[in-house]
PDB file of C-alpha atoms in Angstrom:
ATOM      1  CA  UNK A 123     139.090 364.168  16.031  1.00  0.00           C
ATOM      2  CA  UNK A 124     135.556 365.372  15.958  1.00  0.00           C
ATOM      3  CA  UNK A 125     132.377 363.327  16.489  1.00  0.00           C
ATOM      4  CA  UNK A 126     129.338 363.803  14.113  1.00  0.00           C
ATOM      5  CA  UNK A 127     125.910 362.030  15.471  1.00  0.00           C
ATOM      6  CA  UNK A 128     122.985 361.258  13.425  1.00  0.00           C
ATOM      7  CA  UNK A 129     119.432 360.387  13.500  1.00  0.00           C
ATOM      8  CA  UNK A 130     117.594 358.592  10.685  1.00  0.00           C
ATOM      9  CA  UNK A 131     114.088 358.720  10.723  1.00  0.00           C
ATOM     10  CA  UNK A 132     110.287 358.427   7.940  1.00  0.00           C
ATOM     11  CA  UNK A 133     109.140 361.403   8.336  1.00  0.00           C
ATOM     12  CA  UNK A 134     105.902 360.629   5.866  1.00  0.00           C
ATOM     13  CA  UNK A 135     105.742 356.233   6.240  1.00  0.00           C
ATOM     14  CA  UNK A 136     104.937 354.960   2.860  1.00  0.00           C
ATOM     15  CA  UNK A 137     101.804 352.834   2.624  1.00  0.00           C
ATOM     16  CA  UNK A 138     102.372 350.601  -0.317  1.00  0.00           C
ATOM     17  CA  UNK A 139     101.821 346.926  -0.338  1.00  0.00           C
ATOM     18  CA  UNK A 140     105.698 345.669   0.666  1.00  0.00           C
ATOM     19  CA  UNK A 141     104.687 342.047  -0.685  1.00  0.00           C
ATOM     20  CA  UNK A 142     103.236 343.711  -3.643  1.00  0.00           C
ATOM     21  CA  UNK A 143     106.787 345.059  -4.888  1.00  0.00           C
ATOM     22  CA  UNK A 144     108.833 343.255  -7.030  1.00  0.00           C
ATOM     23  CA  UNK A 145     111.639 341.982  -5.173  1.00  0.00           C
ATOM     24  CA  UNK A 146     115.624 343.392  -6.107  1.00  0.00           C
ATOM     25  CA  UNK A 147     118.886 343.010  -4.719  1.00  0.00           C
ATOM     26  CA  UNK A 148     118.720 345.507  -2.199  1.00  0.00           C
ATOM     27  CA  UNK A 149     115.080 345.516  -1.468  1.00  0.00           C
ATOM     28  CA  UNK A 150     112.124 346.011  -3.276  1.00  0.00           C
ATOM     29  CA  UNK A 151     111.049 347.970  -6.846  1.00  0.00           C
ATOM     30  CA  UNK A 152     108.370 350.219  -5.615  1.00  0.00           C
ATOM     31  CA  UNK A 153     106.324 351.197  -9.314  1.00  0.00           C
ATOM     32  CA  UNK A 154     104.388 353.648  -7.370  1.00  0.00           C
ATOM     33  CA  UNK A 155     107.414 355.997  -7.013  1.00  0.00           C
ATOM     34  CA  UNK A 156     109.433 354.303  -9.506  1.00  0.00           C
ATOM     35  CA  UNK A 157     112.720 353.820  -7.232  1.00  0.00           C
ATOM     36  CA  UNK A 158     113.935 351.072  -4.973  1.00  0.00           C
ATOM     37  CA  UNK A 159     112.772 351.013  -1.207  1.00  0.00           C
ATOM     38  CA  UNK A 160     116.179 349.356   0.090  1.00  0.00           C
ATOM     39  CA  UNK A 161     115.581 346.914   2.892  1.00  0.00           C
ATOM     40  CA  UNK A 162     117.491 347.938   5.974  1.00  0.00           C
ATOM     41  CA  UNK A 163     115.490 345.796   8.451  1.00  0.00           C
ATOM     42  CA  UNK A 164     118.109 342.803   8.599  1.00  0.00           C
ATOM     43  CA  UNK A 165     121.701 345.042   8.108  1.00  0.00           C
ATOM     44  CA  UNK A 166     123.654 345.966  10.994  1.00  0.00           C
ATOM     45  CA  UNK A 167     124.094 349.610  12.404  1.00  0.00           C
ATOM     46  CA  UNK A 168     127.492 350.071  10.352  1.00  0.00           C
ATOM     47  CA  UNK A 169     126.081 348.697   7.192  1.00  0.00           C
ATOM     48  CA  UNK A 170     123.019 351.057   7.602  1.00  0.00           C
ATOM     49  CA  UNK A 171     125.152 353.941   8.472  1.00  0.00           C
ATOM     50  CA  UNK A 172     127.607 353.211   5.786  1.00  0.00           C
ATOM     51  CA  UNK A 173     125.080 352.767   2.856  1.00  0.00           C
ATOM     52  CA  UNK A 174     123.482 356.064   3.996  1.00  0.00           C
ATOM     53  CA  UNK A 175     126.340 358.253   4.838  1.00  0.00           C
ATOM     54  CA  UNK A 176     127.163 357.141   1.187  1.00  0.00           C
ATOM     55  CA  UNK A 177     123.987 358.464  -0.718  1.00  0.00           C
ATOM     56  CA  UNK A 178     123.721 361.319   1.650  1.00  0.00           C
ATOM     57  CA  UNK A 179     123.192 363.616  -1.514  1.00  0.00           C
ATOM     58  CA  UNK A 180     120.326 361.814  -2.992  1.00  0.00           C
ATOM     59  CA  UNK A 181     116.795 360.742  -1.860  1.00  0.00           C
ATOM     60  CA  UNK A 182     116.301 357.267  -0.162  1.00  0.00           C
ATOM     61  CA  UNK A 183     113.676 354.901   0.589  1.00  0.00           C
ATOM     62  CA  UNK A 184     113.969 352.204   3.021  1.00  0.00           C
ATOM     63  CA  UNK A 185     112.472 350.257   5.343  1.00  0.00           C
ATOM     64  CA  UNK A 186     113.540 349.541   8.827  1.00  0.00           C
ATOM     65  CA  UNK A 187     112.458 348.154  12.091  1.00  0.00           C
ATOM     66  CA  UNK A 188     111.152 350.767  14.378  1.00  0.00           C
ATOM     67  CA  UNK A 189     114.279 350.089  17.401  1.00  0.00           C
ATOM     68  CA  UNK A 190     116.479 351.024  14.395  1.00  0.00           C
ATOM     69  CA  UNK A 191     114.857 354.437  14.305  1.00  0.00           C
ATOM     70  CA  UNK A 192     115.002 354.916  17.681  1.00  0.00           C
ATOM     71  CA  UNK A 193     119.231 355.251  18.242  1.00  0.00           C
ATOM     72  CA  UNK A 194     121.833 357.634  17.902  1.00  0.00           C
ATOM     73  CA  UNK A 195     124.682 356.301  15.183  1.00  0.00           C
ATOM     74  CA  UNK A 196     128.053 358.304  16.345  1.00  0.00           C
ATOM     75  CA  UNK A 197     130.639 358.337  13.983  1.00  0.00           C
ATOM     76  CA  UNK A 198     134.318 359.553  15.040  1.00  0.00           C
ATOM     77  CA  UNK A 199     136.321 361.568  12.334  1.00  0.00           C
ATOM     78  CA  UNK A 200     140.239 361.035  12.260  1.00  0.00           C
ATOM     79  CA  UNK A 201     140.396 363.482   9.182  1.00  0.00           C
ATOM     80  CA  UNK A 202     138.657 366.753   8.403  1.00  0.00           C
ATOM     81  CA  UNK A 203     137.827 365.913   5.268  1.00  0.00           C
ATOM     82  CA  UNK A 204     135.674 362.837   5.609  1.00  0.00           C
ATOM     83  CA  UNK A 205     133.392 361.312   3.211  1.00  0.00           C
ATOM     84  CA  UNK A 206     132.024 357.997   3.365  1.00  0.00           C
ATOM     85  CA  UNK A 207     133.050 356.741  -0.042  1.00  0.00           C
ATOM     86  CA  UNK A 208     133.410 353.167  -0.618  1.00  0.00           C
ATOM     87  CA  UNK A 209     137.116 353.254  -0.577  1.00  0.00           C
ATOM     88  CA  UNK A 210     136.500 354.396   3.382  1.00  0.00           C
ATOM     89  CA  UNK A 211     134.297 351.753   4.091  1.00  0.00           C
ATOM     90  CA  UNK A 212     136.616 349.318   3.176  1.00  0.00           C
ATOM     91  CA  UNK A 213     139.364 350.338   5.296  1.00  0.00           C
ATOM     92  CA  UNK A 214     136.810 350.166   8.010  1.00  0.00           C
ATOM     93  CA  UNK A 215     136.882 351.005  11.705  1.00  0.00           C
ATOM     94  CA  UNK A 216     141.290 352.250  10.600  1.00  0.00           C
ATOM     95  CA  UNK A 217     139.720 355.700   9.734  1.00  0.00           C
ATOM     96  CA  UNK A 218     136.583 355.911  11.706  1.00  0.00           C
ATOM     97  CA  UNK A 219     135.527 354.665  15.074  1.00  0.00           C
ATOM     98  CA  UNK A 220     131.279 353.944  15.213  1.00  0.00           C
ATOM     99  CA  UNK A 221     129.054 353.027  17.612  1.00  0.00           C
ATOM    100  CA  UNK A 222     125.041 353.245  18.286  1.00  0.00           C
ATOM    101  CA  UNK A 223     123.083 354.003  20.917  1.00  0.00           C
ATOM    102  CA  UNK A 224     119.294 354.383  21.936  1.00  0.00           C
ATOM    103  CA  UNK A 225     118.058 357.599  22.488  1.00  0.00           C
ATOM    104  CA  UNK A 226     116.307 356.600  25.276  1.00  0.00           C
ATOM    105  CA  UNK A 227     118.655 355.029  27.986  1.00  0.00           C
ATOM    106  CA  UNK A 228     116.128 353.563  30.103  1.00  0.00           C
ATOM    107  CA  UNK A 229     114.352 350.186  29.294  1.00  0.00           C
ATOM    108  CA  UNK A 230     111.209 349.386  30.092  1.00  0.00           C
ATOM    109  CA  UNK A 231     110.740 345.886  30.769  1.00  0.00           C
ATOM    110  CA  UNK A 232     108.275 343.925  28.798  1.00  0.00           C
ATOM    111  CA  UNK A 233     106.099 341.435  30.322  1.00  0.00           C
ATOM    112  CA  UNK A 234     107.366 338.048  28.817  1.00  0.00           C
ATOM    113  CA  UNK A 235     104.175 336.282  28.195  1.00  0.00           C
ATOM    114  CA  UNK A 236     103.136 338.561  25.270  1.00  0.00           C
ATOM    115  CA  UNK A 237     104.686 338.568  22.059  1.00  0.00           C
ATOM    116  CA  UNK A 238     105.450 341.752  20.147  1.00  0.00           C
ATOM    117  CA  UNK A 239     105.413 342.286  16.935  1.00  0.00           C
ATOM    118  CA  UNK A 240     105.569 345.396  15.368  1.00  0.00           C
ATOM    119  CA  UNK A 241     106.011 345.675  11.361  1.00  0.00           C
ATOM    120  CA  UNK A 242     108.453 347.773   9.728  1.00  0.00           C
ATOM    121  CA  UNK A 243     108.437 351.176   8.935  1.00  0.00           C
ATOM    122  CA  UNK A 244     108.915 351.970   4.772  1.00  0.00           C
ATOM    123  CA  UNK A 245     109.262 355.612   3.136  1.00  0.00           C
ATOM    124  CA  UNK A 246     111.479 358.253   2.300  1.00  0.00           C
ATOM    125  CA  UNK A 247     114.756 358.569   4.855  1.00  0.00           C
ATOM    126  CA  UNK A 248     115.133 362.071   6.626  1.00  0.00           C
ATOM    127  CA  UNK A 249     118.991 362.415   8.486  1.00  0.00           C
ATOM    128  CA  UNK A 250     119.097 364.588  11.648  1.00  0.00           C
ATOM    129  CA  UNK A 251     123.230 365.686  12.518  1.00  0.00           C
ATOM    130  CA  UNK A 252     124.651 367.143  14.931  1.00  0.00           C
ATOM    131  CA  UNK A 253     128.162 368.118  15.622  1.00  0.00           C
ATOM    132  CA  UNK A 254     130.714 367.743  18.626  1.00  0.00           C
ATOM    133  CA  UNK A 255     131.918 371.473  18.557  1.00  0.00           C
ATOM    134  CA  UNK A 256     134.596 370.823  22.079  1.00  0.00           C
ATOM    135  CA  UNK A 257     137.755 371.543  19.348  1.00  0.00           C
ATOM    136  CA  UNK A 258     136.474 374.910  18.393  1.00  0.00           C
ATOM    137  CA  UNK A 259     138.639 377.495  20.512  1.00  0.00           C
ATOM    138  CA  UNK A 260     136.303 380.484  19.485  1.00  0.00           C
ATOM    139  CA  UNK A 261     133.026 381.478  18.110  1.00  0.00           C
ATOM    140  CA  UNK A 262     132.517 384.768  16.146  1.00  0.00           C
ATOM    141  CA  UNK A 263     130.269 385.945  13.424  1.00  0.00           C
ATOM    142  CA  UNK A 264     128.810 389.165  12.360  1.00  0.00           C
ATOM    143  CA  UNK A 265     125.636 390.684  13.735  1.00  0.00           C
ATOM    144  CA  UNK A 266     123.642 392.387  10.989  1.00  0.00           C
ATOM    145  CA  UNK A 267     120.484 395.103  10.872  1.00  0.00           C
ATOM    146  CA  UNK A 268     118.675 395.726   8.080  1.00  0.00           C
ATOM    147  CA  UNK A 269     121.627 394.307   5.669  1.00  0.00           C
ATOM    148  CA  UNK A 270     124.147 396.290   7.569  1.00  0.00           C
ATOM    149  CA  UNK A 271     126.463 395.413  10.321  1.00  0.00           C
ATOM    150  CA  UNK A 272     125.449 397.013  13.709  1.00  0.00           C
ATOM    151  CA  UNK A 273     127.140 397.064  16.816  1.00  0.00           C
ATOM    152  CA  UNK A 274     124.962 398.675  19.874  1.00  0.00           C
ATOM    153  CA  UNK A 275     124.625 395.372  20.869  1.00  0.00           C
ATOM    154  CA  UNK A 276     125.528 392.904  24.226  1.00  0.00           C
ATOM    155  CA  UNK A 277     126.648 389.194  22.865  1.00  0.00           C
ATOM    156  CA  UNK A 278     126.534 386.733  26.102  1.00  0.00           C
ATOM    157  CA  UNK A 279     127.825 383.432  25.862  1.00  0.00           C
ATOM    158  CA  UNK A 280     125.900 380.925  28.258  1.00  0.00           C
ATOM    159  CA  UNK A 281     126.311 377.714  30.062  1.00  0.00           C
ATOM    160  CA  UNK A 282     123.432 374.943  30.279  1.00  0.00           C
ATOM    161  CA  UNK A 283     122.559 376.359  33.325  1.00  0.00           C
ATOM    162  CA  UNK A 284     121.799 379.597  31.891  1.00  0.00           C
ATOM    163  CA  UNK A 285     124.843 381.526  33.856  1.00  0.00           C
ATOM    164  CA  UNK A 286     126.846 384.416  31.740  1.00  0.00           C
ATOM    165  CA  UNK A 287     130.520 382.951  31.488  1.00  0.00           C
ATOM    166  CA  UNK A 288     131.594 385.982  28.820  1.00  0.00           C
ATOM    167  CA  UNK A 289     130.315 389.017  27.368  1.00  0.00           C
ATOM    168  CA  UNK A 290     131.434 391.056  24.520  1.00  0.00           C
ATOM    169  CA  UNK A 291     130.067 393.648  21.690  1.00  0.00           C
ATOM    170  CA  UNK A 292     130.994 394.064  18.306  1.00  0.00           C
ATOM    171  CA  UNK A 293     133.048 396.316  16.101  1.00  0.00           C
ATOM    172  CA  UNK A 294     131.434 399.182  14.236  1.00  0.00           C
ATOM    173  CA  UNK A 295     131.112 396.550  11.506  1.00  0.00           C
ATOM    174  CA  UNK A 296     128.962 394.128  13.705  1.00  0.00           C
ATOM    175  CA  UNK A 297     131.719 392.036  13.550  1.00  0.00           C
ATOM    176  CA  UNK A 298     132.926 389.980  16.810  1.00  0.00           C
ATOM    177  CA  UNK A 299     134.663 386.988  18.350  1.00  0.00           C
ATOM    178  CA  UNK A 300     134.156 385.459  21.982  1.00  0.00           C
ATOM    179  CA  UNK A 301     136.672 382.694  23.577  1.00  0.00           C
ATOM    180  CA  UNK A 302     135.480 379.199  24.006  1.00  0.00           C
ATOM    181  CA  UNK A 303     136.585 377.241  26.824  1.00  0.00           C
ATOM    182  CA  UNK A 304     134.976 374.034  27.251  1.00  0.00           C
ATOM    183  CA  UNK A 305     137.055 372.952  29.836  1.00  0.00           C
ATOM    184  CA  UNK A 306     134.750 374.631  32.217  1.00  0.00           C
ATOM    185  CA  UNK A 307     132.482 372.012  34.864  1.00  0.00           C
ATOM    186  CA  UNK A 308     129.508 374.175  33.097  1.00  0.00           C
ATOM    187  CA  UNK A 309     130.120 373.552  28.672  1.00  0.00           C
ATOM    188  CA  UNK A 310     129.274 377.217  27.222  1.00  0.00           C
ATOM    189  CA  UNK A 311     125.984 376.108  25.222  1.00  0.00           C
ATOM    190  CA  UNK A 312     124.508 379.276  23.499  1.00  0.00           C
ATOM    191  CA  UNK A 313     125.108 382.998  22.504  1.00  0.00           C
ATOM    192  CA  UNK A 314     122.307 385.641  23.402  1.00  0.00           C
ATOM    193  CA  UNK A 315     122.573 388.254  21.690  1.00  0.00           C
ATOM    194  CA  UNK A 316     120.239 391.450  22.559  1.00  0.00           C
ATOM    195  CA  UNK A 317     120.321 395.852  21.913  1.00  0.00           C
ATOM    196  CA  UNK A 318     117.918 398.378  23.227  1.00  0.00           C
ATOM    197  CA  UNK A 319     114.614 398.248  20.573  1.00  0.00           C
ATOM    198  CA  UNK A 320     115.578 395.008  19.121  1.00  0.00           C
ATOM    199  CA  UNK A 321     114.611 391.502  19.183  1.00  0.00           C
ATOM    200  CA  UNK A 322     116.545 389.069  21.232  1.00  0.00           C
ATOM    201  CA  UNK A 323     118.404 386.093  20.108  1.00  0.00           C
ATOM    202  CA  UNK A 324     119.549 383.095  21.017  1.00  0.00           C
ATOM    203  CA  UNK A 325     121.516 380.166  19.160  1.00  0.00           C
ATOM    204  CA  UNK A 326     122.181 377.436  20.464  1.00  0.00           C
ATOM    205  CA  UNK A 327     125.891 375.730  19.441  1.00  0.00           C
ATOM    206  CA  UNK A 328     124.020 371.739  18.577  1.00  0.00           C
ATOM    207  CA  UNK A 329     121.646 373.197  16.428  1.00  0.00           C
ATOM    208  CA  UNK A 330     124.295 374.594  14.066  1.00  0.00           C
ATOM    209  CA  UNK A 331     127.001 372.673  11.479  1.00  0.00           C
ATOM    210  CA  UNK A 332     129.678 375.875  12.316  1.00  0.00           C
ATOM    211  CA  UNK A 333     129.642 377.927  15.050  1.00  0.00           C
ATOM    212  CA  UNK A 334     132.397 380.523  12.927  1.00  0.00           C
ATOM    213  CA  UNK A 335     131.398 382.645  10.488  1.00  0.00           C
ATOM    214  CA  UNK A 336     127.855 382.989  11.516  1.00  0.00           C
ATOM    215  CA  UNK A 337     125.497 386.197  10.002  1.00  0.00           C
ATOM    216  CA  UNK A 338     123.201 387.011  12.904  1.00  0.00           C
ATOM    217  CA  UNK A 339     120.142 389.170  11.588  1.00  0.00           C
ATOM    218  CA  UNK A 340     118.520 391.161  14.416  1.00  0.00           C
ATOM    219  CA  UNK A 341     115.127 393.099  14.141  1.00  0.00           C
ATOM    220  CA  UNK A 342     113.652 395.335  15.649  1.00  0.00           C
ATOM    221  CA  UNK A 343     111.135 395.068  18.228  1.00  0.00           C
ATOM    222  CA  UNK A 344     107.374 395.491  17.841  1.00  0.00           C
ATOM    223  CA  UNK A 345     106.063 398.714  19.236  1.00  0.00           C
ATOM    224  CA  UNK A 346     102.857 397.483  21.512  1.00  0.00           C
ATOM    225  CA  UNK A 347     100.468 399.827  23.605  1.00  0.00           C
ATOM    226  CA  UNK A 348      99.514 399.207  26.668  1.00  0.00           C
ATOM    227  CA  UNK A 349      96.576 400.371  28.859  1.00  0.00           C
ATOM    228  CA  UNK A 350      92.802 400.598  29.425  1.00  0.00           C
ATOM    229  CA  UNK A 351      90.835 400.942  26.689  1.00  0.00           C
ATOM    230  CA  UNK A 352      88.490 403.796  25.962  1.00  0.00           C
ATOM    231  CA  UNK A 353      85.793 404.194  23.763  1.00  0.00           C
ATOM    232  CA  UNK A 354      84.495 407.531  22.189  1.00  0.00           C
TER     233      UNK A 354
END
């Protein structure tokens, strides 16, 4: 079972005139871009994540209310191969659990004698995800220098609080492969990986869709002189 956790947000918020668009079944016909800028603002959290997870190859405009940009929408896999195709939507929550939450757990509270309005938000759809990784029993990769594996290096893996919980180095072919044990108080969070004359490097394991397999590229550190300056 692995949870997958996405963001939606408008990176560039469209300008056009929303009342100035002729009006279609799932929104409005925008003749600026020539495409339809579905409406969002009134679905629920499944039917948003549904529609989206759906047309996740192509380009989408929508418009939303801005407390609909501002969650989390976690979606539980039963199968590896998931796709949200409509034949998965309509068996529903039987092959995937969802749920959304706000980023932001605290609430500020609002004074009750205002009212607050604040209009939708319309353009182009960008998706943020990020993967639950606590199934993976391993990491491993290859470490490479100038197109060539390399192995005079140190690979650390680290918890959150920056603490070494295993070290390694790779083969003569750069290649390697480090336990994971996230049954530890402290989750291992990143691998550093640093050599004598090169670069260090860090990656962090929510910031990447596999954490097997990966090509790490290492190069080689700037040669800088140091001292007072004299002038002839």
């Amino acid at each position: 079972m692995k949870a997958k956790k996405i963001n939606y947000s408008i990176e560039e918020p469209c300008h056009e005139d929303w009342n100035q668009m002729k009006p279609e079944a799932k929104g409005r016909f925008c003749s600026s871009c020539s495409k339809t800028v579905v409406d969002f603002s009134n679905m629920s959290d499944f039917s948003i994540v549904s529609y989206l997870e759906g047309k996740k190859n192509e380009s989408v405009c929508g418009r939303f209310r801005p407390e609909q940009m501002e969650k989390t929408y976690v979606l539980t896999k039963w199968n590896h191969s998931f796709s949200f195709d409509l034949k998965a939507v309509a068996l529903g929550l039987a092959l995937t659990t969802f749920s959304a939450v706000h980023v932001n757990a605290q609430v500020t509270p609002i004074d009750t004698t205002q009212v607050i309005y604040q209009e939708p938000l319309d353009g182009m759809v960008s998706v943020r995800e990020f993967y639950d990784h606590t199934d993976e029993k391993f990491t491993g990769g290859r470490i490479l220098l100038d197109g060539k594996g390399y192995d005079l290096v140190t690979i650390q893996l680290m918890d959150v609080s920056g603490s070494v919980i295993s070290t390694t180095s790779p083969d003569k072919d750069g290649k390697f492969k480090i336990p994971l044990d996230w049954s530890k108080s402290k989750d291992p969070v990143s691998l550093v990986i640093s050599g004598q004359g090169l670069i260090s490097h860090a990656l962090y394991f929510d910031q990447k869709e596999s954490i097997k397999d990966m090509k790490i590229t290492l190069y080689n550190e700037e040669i800088m002189l140091k001292g007072n300056v004299i002038s002839r």
